[in-house]
XYZ file of N, CA, C and O in Angstrom:
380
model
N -9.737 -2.586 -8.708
C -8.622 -2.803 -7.816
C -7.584 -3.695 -8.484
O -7.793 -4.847 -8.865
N -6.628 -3.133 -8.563
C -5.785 -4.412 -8.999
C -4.434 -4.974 -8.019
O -3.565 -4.293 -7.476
N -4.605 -6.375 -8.021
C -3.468 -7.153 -7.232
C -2.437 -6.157 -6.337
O -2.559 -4.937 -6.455
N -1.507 -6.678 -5.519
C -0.243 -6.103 -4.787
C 0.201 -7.179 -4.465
O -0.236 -8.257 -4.064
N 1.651 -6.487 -4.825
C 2.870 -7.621 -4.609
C 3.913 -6.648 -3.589
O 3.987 -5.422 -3.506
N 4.807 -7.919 -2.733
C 6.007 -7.738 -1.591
C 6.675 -8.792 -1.601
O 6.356 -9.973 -1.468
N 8.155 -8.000 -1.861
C 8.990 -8.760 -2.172
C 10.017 -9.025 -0.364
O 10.444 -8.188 0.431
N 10.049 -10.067 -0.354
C 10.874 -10.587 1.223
C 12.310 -10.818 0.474
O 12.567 -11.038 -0.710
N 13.028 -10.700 1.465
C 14.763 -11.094 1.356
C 15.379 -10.274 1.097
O 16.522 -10.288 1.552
N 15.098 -9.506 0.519
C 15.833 -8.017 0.121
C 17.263 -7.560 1.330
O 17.275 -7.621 2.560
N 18.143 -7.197 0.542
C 18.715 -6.237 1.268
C 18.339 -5.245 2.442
O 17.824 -4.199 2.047
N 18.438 -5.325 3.297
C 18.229 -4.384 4.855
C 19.065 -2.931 5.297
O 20.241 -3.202 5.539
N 18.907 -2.179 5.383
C 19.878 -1.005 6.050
C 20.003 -1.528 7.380
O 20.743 -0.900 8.138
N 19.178 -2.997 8.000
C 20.361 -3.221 9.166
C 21.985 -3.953 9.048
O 22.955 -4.263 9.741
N 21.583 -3.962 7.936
C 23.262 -5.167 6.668
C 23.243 -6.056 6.074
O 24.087 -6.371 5.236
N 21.894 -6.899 6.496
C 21.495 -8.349 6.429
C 21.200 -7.598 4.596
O 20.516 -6.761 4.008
N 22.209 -8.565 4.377
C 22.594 -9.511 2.514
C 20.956 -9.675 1.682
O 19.889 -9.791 2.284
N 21.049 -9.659 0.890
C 20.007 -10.874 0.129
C 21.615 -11.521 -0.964
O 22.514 -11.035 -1.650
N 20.981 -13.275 -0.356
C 22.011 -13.798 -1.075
C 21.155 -14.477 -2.341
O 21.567 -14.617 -3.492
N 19.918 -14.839 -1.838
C 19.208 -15.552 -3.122
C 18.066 -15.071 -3.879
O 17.146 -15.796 -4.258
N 18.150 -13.935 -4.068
C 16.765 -13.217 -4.921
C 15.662 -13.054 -4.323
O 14.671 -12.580 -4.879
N 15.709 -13.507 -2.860
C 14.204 -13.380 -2.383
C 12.892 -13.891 -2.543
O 12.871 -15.049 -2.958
N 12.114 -13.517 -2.394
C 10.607 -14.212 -2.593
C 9.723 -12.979 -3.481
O 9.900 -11.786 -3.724
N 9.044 -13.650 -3.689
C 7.769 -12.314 -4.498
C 6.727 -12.975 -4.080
O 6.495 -14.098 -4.527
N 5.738 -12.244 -2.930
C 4.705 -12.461 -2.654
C 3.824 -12.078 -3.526
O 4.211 -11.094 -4.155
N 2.575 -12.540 -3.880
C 1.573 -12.084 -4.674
C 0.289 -12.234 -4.058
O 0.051 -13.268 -3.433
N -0.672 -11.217 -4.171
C -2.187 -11.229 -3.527
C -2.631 -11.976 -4.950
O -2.199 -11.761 -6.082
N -3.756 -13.037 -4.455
C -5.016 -13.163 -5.607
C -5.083 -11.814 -6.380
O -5.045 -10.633 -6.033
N -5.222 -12.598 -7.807
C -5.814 -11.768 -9.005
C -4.568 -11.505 -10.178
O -5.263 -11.150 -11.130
N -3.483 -11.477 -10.555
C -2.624 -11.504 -11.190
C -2.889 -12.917 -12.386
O -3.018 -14.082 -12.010
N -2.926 -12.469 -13.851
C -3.257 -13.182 -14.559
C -2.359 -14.051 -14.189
O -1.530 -13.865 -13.298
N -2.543 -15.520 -15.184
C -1.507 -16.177 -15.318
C -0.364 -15.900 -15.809
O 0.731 -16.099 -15.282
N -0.626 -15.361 -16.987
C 0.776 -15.163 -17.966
C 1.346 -13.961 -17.454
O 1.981 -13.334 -18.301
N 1.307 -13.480 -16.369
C 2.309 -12.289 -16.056
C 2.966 -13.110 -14.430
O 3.898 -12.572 -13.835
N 2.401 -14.263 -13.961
C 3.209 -15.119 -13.077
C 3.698 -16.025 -13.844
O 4.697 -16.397 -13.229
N 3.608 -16.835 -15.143
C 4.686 -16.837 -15.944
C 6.051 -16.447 -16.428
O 7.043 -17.174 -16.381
N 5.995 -15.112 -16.942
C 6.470 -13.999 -17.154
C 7.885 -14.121 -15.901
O 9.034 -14.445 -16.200
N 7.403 -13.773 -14.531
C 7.733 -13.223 -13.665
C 8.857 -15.087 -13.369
O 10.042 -15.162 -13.044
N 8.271 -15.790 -13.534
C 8.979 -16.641 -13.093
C 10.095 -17.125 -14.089
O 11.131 -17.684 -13.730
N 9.819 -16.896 -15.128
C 10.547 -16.953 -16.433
C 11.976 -16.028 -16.264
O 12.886 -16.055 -17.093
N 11.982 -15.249 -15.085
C 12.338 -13.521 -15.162
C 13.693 -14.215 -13.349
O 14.446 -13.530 -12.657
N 13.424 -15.519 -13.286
C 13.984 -15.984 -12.047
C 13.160 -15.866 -10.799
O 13.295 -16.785 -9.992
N 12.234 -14.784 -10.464
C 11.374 -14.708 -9.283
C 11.250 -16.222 -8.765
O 11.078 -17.304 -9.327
N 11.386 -15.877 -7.670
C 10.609 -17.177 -6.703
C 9.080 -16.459 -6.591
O 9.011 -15.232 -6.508
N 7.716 -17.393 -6.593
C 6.810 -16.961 -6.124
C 6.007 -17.729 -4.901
O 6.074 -18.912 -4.570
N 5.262 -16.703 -4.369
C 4.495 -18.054 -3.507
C 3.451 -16.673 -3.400
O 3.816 -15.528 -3.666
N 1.820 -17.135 -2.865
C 0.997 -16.119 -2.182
C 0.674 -15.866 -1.016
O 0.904 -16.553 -0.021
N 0.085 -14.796 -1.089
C 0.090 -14.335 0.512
C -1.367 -13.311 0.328
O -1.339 -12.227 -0.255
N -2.546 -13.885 0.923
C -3.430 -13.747 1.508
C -3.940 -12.364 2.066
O -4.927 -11.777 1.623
N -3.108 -11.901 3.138
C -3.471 -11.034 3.908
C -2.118 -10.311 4.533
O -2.082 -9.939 5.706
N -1.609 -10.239 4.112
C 0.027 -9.457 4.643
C -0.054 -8.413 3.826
O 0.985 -8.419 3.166
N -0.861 -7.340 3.451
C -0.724 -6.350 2.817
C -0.874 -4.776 3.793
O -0.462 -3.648 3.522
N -1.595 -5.264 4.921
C -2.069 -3.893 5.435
C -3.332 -3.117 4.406
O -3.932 -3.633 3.463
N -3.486 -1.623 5.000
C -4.389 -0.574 4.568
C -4.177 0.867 4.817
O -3.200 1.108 5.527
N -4.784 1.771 4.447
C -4.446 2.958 4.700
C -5.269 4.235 4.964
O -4.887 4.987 4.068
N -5.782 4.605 5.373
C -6.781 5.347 5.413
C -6.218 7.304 5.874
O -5.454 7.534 6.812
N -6.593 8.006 5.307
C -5.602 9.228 5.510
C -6.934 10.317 5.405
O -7.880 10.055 4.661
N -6.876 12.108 6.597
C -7.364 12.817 5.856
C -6.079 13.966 5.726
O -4.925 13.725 6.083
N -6.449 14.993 5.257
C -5.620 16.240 4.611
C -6.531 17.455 4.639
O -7.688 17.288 4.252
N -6.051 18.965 5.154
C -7.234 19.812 5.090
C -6.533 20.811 3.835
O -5.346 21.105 3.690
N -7.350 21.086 3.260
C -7.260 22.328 2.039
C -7.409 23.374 2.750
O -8.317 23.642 3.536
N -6.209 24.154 2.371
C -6.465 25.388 3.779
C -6.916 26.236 2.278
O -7.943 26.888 2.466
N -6.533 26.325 1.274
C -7.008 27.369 0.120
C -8.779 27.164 0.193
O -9.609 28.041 0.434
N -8.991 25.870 -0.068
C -10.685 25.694 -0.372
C -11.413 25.304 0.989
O -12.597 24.990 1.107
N -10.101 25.424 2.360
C -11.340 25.457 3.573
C -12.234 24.131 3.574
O -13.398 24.197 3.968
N -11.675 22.914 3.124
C -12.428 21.397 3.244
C -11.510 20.601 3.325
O -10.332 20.920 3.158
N -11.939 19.358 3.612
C -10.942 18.311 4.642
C -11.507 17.524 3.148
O -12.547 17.631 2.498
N -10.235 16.684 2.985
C -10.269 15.637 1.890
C -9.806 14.332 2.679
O -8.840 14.524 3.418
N -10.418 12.801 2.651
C -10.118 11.800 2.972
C -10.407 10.680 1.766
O -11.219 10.513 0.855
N -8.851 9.801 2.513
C -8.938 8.383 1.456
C -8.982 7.307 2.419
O -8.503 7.310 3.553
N -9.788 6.136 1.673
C -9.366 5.050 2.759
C -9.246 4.115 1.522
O -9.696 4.375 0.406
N -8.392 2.681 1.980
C -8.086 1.872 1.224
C -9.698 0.907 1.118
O -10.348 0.579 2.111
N -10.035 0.633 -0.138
C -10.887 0.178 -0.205
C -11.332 -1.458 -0.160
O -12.390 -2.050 -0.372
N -9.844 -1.908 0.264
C -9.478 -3.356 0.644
C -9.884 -3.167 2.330
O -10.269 -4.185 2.905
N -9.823 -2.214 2.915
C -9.776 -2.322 4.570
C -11.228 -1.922 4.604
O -11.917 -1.386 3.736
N -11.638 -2.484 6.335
C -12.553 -2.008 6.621
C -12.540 -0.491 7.378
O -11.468 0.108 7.468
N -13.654 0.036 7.860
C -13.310 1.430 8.167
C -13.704 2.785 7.082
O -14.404 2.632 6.081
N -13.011 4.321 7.574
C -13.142 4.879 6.808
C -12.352 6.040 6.910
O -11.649 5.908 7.912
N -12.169 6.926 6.451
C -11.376 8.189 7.012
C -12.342 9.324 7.316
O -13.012 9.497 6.298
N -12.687 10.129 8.223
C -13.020 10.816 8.645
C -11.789 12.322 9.622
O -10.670 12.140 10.102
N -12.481 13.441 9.589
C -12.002 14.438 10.449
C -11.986 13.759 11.915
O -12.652 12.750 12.145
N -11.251 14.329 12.801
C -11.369 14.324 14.091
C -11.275 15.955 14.738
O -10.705 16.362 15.750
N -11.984 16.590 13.830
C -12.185 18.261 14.720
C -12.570 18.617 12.980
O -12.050 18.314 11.906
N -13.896 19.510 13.454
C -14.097 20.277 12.412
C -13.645 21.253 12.295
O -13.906 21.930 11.301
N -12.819 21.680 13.240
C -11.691 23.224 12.890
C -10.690 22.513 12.038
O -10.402 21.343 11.783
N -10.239 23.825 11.671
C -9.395 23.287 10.418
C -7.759 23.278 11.350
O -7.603 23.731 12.483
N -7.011 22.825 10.743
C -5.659 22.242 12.185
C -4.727 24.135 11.779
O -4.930 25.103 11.047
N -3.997 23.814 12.534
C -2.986 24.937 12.598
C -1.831 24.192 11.732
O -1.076 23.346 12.211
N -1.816 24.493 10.820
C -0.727 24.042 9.314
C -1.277 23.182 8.569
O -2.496 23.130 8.409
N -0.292 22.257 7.920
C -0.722 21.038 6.965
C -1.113 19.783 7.926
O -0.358 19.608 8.882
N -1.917 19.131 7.815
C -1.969 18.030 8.547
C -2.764 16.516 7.449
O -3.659 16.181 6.673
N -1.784 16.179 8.063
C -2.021 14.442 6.813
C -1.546 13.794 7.992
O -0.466 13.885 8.577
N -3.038 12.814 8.329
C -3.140 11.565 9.127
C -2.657 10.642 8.174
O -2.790 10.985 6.999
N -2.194 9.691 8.374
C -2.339 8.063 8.080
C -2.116 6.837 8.830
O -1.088 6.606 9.466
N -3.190 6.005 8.724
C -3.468 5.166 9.739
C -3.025 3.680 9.235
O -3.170 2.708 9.976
C-alpha cells in the first residue's frame, strides 16, 4: 500500500481563490526525503490521519457472465453482488 495525499485550498468551481498555495495533507508512511523534497518545492505540510475515505465497487462482465469486485484494502468491509442475476446493462456500484 502506499501513502495518499489531499491537497486543501485549492481553487473551487464555486470561485473561492486559492491565494496561498494551500496545504498538502499527508497519510503516515511517506519517506522522509520526499517530505523534504516537497517542502523544499514551497508545499505547506501537515498530516492527516483519517480524512481519506474508501471504496469498494462491483462490475458484471456481461462477455464472461461473472461479477468482478474491489474493495479498498484500507476500509473495513467488502464488495459483494447484491443479485446473482446479472443487471440489465453495465452496472458499476461504488460505495
Amino acid at each position: 500500500m502506499h501513502p495518499r495525499m489531499h491537497h486543501i485550498g485549492s481553487s473551487e468551481p464555486t470561485g473561492q481563490q486559492m491565494t496561498n498555495g494551500g496545504i498538502l495533507l499527508l497519510e503516515s508512511g511517506f519517506r522522509t526525503e520526499v517530505i523534504q523534497k516537497l517542502m523544499s518545492m514551497g508545499h505547506v505540510i501537515q498530516w492527516d490521519l483519517g480524512g481519506y475515505g474508501g471504496y469498494q465497487a462491483i462490475m458484471w462482465d456481461d462477455k464472461n457472465k461473472v461479477w468482478f469486485g474491489a474493495s479498498e484494502s484500507r476500509k473495513d468491509g467488502q464488495a459483494s453482488d447484491i443479485d446473482p442475476l446479472p443487471p440489465k446493462g453495465k452496472l458499476i456500484l461504488g460505495f
